[in-house]
Coordinates of C-alpha atoms in Angstrom, one line a residue:
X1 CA 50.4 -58.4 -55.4
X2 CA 47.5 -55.7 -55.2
X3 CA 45.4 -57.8 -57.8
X4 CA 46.0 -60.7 -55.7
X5 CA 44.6 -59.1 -52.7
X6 CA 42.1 -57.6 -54.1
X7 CA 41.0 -61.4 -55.6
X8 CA 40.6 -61.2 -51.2
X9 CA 38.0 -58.4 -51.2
X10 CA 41.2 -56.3 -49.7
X11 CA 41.3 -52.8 -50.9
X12 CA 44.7 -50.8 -50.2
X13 CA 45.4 -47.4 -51.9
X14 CA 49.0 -48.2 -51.3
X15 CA 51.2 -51.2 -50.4
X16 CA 53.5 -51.1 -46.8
X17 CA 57.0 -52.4 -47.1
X18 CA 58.8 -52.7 -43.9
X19 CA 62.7 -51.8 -44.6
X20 CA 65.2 -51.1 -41.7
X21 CA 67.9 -49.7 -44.2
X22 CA 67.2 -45.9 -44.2
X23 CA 69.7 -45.6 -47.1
X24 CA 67.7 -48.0 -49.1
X25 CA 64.9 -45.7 -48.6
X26 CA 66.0 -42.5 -49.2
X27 CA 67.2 -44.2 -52.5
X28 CA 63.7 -45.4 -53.5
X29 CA 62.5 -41.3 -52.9
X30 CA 65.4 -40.0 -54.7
X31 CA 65.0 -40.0 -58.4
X32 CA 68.7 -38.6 -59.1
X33 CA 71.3 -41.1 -60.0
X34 CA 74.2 -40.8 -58.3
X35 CA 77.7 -42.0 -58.3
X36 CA 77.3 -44.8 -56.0
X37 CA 74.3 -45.9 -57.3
X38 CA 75.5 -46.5 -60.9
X39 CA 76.1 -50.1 -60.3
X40 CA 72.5 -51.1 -59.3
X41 CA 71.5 -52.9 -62.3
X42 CA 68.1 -51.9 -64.4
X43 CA 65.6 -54.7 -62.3
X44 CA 66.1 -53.1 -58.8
X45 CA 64.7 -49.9 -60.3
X46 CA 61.3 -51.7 -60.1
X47 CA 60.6 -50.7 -56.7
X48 CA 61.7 -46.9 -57.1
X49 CA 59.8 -46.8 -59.9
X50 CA 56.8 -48.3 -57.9
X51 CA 57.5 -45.8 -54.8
X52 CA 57.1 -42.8 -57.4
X53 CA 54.1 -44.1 -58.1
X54 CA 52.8 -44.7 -54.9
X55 CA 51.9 -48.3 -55.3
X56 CA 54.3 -49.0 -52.7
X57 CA 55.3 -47.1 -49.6
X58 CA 58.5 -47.8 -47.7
X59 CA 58.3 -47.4 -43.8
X60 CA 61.1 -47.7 -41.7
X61 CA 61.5 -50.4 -38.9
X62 CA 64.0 -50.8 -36.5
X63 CA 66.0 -54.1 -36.3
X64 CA 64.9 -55.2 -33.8
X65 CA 61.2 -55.1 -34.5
X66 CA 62.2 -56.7 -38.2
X67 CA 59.8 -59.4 -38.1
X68 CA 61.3 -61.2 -41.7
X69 CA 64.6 -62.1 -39.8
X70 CA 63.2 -65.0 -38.4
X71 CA 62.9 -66.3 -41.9
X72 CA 66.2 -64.7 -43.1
X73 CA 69.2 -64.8 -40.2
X74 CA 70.2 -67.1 -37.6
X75 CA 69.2 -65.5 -34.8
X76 CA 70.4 -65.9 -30.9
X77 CA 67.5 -67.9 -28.7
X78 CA 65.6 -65.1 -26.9
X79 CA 64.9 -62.8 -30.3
X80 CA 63.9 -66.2 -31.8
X81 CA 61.1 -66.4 -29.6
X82 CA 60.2 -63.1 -28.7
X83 CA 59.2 -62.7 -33.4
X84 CA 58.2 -66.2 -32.9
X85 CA 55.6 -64.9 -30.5
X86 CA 55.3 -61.6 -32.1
X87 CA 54.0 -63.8 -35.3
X88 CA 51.5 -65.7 -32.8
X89 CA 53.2 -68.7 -33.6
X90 CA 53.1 -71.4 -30.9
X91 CA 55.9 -74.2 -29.8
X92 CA 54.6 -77.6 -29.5
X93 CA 55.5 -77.7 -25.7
X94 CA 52.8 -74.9 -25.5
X95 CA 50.4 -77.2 -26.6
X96 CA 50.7 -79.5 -24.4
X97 CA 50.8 -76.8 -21.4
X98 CA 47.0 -76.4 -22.3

């Protein structure tokens, strides 16, 4: 992803990832393997591997400024539009309001 945007003429030392599972990230930071995290298989390692690295940084957001939901949960009407118009994404009835 940081060849690709760099293809752009976009230059980033390190890559944001937006989480809102503060267990996730203190996982990614920790490089001890503990008991509950035996089961994680070999490929999710990738990104604690990349966090070490600091090719990636994980920041935490709160739920309800997690912009991905749209494209990930059913959500009720009024979040729906309030990312919608976070994203600067327009309804067609605004359109026609012009």
């Amino acid at each position: 992803m940081k060849q690709q945007i760099f293809y752009y003429g976009i230059l980033l030392n390190h890559i944001p990832i937006r989480c809102d599972n503060t267990s996730a990230i203190n996982l990614s930071k920790n490089p001890v393997q503990h008991s509950r995290t035996k089961h994680i298989e070999i490929r999710h390692h990738f990104l604690r591997d990349h966090v070490q690295k600091r090719v990636c940084v994980l920041e935490f957001v709160d739920t309800k400024n997690q912009l991905a939901d749209i494209f990930t949960k059913p959500l009720p009407k009024e979040t729906f539009f309030a990312i919608r118009r976070e994203l600067g994404l327009l309804d067609i009835n605004d359109l026609d309001n012009r």
